[in-house]
PDB file of C-alpha atoms and ligand atoms in Angstrom:
ATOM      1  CA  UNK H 973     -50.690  12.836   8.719  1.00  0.00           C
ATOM      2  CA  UNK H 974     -48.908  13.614  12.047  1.00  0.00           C
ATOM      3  CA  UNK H 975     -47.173  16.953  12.226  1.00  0.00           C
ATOM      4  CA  UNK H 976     -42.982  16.909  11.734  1.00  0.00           C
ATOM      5  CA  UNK H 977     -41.960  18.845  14.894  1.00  0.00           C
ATOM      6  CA  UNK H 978     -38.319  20.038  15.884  1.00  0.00           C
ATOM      7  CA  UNK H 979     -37.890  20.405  19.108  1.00  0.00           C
ATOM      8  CA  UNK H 980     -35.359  23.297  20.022  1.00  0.00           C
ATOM      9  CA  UNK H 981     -33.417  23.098  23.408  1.00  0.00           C
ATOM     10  CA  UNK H 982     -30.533  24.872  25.122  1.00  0.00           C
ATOM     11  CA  UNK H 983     -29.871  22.517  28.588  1.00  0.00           C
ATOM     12  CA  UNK H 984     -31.792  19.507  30.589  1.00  0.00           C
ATOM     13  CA  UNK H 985     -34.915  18.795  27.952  1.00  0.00           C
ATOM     14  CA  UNK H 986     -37.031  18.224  30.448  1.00  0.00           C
ATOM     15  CA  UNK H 987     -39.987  19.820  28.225  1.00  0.00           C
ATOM     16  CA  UNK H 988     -38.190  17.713  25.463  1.00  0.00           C
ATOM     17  CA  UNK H 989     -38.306  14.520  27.279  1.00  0.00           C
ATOM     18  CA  UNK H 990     -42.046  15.474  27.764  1.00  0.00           C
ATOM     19  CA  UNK H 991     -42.655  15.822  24.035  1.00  0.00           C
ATOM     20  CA  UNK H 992     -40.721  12.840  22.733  1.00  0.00           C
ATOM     21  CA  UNK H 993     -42.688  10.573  25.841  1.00  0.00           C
ATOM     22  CA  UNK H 994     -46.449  12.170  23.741  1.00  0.00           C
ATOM     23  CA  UNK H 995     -45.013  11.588  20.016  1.00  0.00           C
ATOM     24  CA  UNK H 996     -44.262   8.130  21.449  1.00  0.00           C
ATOM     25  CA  UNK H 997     -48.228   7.430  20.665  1.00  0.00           C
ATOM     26  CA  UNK H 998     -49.016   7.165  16.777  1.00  0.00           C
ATOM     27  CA  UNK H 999     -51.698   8.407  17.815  1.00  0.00           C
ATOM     28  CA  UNK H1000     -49.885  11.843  18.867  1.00  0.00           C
ATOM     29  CA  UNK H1001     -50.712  14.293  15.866  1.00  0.00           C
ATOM     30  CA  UNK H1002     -46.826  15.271  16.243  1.00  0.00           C
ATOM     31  CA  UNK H1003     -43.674  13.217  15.511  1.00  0.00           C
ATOM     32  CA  UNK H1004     -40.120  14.441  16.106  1.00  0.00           C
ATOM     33  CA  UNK H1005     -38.571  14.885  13.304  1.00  0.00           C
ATOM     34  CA  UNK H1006     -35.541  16.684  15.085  1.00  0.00           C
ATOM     35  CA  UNK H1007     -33.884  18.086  18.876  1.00  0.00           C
ATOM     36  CA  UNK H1008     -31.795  20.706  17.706  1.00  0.00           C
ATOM     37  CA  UNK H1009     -29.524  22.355  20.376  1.00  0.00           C
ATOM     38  CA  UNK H1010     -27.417  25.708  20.247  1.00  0.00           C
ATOM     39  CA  UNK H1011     -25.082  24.229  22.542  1.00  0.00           C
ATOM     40  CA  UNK H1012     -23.745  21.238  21.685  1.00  0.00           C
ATOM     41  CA  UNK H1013     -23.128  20.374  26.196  1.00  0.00           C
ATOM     42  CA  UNK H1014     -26.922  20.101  26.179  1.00  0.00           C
ATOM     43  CA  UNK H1015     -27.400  17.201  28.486  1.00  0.00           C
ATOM     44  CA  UNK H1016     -30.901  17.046  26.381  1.00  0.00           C
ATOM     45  CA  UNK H1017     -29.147  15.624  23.393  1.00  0.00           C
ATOM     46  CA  UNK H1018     -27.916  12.814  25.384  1.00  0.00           C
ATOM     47  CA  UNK H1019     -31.552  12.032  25.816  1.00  0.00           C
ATOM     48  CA  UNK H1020     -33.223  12.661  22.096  1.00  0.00           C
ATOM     49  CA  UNK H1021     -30.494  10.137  21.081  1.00  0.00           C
ATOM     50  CA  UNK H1022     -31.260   7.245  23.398  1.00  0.00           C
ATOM     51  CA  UNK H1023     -34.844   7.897  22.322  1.00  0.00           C
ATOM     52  CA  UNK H1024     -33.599   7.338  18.430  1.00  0.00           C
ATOM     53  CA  UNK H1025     -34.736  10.921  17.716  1.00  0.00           C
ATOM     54  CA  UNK H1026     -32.363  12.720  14.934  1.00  0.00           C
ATOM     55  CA  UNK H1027     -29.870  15.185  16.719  1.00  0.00           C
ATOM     56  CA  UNK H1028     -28.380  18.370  15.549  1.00  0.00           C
ATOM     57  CA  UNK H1029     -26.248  21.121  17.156  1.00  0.00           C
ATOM     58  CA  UNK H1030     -25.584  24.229  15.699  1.00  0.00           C
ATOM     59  CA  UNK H1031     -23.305  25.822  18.023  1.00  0.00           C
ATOM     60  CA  UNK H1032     -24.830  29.805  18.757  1.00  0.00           C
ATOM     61  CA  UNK H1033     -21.654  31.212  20.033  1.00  0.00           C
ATOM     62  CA  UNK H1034     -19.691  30.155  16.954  1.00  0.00           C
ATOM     63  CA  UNK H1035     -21.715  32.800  14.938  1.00  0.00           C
ATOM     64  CA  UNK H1036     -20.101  35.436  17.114  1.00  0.00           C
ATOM     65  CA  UNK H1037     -23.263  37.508  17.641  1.00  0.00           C
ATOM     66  CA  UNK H1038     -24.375  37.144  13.823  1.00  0.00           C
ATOM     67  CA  UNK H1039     -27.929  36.464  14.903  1.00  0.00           C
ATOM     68  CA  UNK H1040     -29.118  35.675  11.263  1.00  0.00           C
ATOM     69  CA  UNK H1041     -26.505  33.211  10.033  1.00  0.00           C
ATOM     70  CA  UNK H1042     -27.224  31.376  13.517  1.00  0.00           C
ATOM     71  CA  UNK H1043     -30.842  31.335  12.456  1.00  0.00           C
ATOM     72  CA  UNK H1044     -30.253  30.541   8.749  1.00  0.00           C
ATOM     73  CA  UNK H1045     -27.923  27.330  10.294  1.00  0.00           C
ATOM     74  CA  UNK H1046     -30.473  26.452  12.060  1.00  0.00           C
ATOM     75  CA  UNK H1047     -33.650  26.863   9.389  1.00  0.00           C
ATOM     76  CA  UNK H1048     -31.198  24.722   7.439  1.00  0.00           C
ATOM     77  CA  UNK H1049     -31.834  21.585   9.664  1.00  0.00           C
ATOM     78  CA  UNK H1050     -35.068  22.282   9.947  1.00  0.00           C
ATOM     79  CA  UNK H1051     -35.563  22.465   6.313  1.00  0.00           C
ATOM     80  CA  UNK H1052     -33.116  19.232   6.255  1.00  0.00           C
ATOM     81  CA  UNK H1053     -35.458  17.093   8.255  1.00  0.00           C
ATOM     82  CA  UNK H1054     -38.885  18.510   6.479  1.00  0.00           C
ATOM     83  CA  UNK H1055     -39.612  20.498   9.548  1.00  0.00           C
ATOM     84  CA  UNK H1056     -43.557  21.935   9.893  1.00  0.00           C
ATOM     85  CA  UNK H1057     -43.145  23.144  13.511  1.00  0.00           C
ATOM     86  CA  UNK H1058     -41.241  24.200  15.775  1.00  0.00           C
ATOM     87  CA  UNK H1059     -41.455  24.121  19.458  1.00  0.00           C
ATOM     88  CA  UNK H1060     -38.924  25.540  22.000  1.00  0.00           C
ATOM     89  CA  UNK H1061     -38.117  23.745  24.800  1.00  0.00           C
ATOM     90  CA  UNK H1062     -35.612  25.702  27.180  1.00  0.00           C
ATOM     91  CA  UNK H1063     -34.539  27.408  24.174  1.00  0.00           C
ATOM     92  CA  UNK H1064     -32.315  30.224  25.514  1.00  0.00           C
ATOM     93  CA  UNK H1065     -31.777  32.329  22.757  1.00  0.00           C
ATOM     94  CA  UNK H1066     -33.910  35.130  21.373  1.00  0.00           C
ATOM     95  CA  UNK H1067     -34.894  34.854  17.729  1.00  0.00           C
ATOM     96  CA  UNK H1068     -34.869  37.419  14.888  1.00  0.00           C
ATOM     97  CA  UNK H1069     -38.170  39.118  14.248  1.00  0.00           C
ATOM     98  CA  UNK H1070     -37.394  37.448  10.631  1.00  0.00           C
ATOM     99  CA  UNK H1071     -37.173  34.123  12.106  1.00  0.00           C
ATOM    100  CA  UNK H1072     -40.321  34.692  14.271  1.00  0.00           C
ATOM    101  CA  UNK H1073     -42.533  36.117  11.189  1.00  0.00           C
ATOM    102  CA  UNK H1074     -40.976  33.297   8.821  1.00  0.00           C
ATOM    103  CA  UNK H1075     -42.377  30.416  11.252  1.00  0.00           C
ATOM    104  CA  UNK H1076     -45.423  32.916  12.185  1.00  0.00           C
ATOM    105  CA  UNK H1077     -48.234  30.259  14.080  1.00  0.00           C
ATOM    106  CA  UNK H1078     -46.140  27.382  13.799  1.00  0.00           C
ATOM    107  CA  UNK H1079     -43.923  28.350  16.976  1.00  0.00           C
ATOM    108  CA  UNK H1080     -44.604  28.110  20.041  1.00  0.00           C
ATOM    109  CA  UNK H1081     -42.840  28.040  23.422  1.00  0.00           C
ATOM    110  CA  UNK H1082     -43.197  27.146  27.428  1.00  0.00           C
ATOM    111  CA  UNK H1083     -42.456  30.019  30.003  1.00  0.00           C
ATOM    112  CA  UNK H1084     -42.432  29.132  33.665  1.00  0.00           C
ATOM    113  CA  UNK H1085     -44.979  31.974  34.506  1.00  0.00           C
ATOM    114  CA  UNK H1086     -48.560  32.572  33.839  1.00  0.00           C
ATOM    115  CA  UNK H1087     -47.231  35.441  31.554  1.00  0.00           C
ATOM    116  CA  UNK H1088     -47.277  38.548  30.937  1.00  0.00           C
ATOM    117  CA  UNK H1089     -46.488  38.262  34.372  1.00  0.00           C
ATOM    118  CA  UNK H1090     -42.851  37.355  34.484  1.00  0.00           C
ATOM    119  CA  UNK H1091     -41.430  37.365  31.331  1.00  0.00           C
ATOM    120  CA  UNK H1092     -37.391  36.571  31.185  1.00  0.00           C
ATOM    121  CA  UNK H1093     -35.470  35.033  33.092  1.00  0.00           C
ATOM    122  CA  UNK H1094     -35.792  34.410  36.902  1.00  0.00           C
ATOM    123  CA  UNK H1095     -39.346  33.754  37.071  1.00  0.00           C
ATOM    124  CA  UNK H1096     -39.383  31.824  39.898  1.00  0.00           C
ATOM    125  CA  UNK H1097     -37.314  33.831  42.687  1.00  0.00           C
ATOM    126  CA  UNK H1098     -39.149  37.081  41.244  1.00  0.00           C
ATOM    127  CA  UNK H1099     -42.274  35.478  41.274  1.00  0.00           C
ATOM    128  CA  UNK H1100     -41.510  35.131  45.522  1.00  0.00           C
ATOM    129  CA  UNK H1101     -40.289  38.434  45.513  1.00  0.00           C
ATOM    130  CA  UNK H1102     -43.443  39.614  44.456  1.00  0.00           C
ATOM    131  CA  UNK H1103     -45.244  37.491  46.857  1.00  0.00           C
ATOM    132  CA  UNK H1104     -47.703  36.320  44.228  1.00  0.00           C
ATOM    133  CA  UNK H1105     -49.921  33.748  45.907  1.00  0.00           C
ATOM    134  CA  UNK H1106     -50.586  31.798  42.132  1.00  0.00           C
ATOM    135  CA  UNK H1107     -47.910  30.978  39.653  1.00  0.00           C
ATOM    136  CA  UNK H1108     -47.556  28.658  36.993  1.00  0.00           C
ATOM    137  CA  UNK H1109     -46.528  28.264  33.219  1.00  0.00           C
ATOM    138  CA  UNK H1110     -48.020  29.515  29.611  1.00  0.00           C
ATOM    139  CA  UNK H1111     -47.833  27.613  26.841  1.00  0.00           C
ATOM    140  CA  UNK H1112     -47.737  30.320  23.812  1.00  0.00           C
ATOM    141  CA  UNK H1113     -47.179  31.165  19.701  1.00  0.00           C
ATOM    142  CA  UNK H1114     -44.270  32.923  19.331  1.00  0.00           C
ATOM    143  CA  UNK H1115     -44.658  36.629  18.282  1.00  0.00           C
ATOM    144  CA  UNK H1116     -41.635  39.526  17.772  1.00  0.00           C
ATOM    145  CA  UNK H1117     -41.149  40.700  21.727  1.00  0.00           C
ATOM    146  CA  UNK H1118     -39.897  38.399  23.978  1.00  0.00           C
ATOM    147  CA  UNK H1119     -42.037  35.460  25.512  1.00  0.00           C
ATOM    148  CA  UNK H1120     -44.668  37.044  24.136  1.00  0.00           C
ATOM    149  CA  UNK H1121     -47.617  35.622  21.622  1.00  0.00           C
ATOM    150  CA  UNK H1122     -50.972  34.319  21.316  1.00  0.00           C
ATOM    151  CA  UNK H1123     -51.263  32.340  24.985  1.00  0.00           C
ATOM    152  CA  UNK H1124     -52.506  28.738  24.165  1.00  0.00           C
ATOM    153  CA  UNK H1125     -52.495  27.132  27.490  1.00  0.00           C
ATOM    154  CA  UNK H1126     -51.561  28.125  31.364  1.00  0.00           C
ATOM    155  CA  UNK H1127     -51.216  26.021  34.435  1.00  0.00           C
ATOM    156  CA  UNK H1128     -51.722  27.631  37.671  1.00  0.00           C
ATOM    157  CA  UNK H1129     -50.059  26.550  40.766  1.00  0.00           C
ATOM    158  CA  UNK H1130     -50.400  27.340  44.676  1.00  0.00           C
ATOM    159  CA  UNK H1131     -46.877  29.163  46.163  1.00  0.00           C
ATOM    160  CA  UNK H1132     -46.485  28.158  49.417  1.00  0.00           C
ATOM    161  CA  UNK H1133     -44.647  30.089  52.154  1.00  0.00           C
ATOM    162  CA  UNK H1134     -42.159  27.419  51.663  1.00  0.00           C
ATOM    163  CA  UNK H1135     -40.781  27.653  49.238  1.00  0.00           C
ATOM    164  CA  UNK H1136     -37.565  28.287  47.805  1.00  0.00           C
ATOM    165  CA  UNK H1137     -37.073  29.103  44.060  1.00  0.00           C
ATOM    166  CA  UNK H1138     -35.917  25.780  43.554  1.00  0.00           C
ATOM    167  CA  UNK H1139     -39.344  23.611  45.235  1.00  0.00           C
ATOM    168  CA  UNK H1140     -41.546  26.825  43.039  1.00  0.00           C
ATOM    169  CA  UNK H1141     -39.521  25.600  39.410  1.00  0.00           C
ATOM    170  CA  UNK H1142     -40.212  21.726  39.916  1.00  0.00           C
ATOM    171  CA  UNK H1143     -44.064  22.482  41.237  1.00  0.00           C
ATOM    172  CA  UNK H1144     -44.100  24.208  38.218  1.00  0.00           C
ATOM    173  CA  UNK H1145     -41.904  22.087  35.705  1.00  0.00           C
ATOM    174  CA  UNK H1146     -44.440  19.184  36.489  1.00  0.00           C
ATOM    175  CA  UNK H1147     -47.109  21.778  35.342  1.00  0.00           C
ATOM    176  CA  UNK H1148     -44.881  22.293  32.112  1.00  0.00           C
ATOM    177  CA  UNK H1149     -44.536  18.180  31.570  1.00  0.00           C
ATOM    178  CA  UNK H1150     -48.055  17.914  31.193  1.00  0.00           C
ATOM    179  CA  UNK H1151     -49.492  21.195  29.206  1.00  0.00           C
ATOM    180  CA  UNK H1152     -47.289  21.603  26.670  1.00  0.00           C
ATOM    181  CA  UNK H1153     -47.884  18.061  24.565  1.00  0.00           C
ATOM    182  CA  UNK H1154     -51.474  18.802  24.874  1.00  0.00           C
ATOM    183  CA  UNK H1155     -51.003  22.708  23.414  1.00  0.00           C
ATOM    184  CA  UNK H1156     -48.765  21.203  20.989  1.00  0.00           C
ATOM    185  CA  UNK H1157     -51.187  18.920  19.957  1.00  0.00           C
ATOM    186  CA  UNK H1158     -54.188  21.403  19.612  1.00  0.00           C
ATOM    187  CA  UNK H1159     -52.229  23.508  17.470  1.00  0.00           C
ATOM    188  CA  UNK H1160     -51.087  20.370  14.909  1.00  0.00           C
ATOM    189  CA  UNK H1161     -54.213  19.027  14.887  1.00  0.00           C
ATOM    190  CA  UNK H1162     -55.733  22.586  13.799  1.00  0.00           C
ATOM    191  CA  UNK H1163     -58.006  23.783  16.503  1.00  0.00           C
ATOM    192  CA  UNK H1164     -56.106  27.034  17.232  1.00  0.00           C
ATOM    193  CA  UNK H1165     -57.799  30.013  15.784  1.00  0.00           C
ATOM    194  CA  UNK H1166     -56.694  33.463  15.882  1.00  0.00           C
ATOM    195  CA  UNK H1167     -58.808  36.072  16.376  1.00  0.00           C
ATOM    196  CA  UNK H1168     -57.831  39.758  17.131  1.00  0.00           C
ATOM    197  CA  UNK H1169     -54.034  38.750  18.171  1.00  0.00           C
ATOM    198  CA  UNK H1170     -55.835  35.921  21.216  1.00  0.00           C
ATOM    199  CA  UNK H1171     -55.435  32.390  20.168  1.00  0.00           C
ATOM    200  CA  UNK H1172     -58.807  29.799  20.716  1.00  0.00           C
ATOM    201  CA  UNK H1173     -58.767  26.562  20.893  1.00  0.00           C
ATOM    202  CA  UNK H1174     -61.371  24.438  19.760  1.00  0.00           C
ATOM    203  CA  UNK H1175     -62.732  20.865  21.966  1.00  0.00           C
ATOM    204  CA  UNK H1176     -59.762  21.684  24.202  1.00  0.00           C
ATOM    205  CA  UNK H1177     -62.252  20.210  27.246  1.00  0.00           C
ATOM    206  CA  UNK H1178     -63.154  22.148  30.325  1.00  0.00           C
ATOM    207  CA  UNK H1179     -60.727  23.029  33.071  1.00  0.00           C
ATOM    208  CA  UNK H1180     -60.602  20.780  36.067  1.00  0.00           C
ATOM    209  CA  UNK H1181     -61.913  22.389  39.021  1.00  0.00           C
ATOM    210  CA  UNK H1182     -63.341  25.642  39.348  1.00  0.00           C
ATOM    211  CA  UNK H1183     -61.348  27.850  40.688  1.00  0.00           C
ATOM    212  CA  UNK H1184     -57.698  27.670  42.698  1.00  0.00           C
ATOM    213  CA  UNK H1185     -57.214  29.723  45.686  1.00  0.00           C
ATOM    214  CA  UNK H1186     -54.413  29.909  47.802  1.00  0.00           C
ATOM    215  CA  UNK H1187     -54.788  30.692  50.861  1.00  0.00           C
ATOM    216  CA  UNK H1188     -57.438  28.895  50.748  1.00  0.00           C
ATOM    217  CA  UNK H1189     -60.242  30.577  53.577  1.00  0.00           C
ATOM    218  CA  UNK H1190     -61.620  28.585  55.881  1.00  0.00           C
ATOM    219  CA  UNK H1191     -64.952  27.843  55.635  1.00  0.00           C
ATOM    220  CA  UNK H1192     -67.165  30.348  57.511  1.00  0.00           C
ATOM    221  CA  UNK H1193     -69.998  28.517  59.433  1.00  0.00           C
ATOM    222  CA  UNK H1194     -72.602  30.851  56.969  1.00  0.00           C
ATOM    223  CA  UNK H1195     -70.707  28.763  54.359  1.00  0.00           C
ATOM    224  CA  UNK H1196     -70.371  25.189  55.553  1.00  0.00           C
ATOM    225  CA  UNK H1197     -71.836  22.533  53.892  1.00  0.00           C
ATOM    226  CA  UNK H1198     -75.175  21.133  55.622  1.00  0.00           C
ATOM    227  CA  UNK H1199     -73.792  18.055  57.331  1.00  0.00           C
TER     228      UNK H1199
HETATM  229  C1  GAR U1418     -38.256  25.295  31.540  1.00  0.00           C
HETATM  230  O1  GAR U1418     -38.727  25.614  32.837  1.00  0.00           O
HETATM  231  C2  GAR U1418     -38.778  26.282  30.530  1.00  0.00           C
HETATM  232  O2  GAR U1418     -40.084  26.733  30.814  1.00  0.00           O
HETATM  233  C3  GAR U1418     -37.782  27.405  30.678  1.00  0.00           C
HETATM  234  O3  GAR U1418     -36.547  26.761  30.814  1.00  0.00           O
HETATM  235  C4  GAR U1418     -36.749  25.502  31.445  1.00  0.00           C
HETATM  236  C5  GAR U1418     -36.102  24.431  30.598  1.00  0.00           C
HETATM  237  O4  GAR U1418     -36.127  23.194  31.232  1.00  0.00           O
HETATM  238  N1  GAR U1418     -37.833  28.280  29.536  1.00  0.00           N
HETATM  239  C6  GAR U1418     -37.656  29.593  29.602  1.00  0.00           C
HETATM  240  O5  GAR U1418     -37.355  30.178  30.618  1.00  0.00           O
HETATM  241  C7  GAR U1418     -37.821  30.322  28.274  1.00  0.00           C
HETATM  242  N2  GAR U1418     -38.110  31.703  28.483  1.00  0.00           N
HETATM  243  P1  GAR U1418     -35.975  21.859  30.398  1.00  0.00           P
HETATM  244  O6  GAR U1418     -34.703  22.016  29.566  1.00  0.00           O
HETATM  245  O7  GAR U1418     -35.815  20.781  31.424  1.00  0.00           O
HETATM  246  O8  GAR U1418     -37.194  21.689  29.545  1.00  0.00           O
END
């Protein structure tokens, strides 16, 4: 039986868009069950719709700072639509530690930073003014502090002297598209273990390439290849 996921977003759903394009497969162990945004301008609803997935806003500045009746709106839908997991997606508000320990391994969320570097908001123009010469994006389980959890999944990617914030997000947000319906997947389908607060996943296939560097040094004549 495939997994009933909602699908939480605040803006584009990009990462949504990503999701509903996997759960297109029946052979997906995830179906969308639900996009649920806390703003109801999310140009991601717009989206979910056309795709025929169920809709729901629950508007988070209505509940005037009342963080729990937000959340217990919200856990409504989700019990409304039979909801098993939840994945955020852009999500831009911070959940109680209730809410967290309620849904406890069946949340999870994409940051665009291989975390703990980077958590909050910003990631890419801090992640330049740090001069970092690798960034990327974690897939994780939600836990109590913010974007923090059990990592399931990172994608690395080279900064360039380039770039701008801007060219950083969408080398990353291509990153994003691609490892968060297969983390999703490995935790529906069961092959996330926890062990001592880390997360392992089982048959999740070895990385492609062995190592990124960036620079990258050119090859010393001790090192090059026989011809
Ligand atoms: C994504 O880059 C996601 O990683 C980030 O917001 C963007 C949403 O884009 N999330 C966070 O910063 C959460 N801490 P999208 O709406 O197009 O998926």
């Amino acid at each position: 039986m495939r997994k009933r996921a909602a699908v939480l977003i605040s803006g584009r759903g990009s990462n949504m868009a990503a999701l509903l394009a996997a759960a297109a497969d029946p052979a997906y162990p995830v179906s969308v069950a639900l996009v649920l945004s806390n703003r109801a301008d999310a140009a991601g609803l717009a989206r979910a719709a056309a795709a025929g997935v169920p809709t729901a806003v629950v508007e988070s500045r209505a509940f005037r700072g009342d963080r729990e009746a937000f959340e217990r709106a919200v856990e409504a839908e989700l019990a409304r639509r039979g909801v098993e997991l939840v994945a955020l997606a852009g999500f831009m508000r911070v959940l109680t530690p209730g809410f967290v320990s309620r849904w406890e391994g069946r949340l999870v969320n994409v940051h665009p930073s291989l975390l703990p570097a980077f958590p909050g908001l910003d990631t890419h123009a801090r992640a330049l003014a740090a001069g970092v010469r690798l960034h990327g994006c974690t897939v994780h389980l939600v836990s109590a502090g913010v974007d923090e959890g059990p990592i399931l999944a990172q994608a690395a990617v080279p900064v360039l002297d380039t770039d701008t914030a801007d060219t950083l997000a969408a080398r990353v947000l291509e990153q994003e598209h691609a490892l968060y319906p297969a983390a999703l997947a490995w935790l529906a389908s069961g092959k996330v273990r926890l062990e001592n607060g880390r997360a392992r996943v089982e048959d999740a296939g070895a990385p492609r390439g062995a190592a990124l560097l960036n620079p990258l040094p050119p090859l010393l004549p001790v090192n090059k290849p026989p011809a």
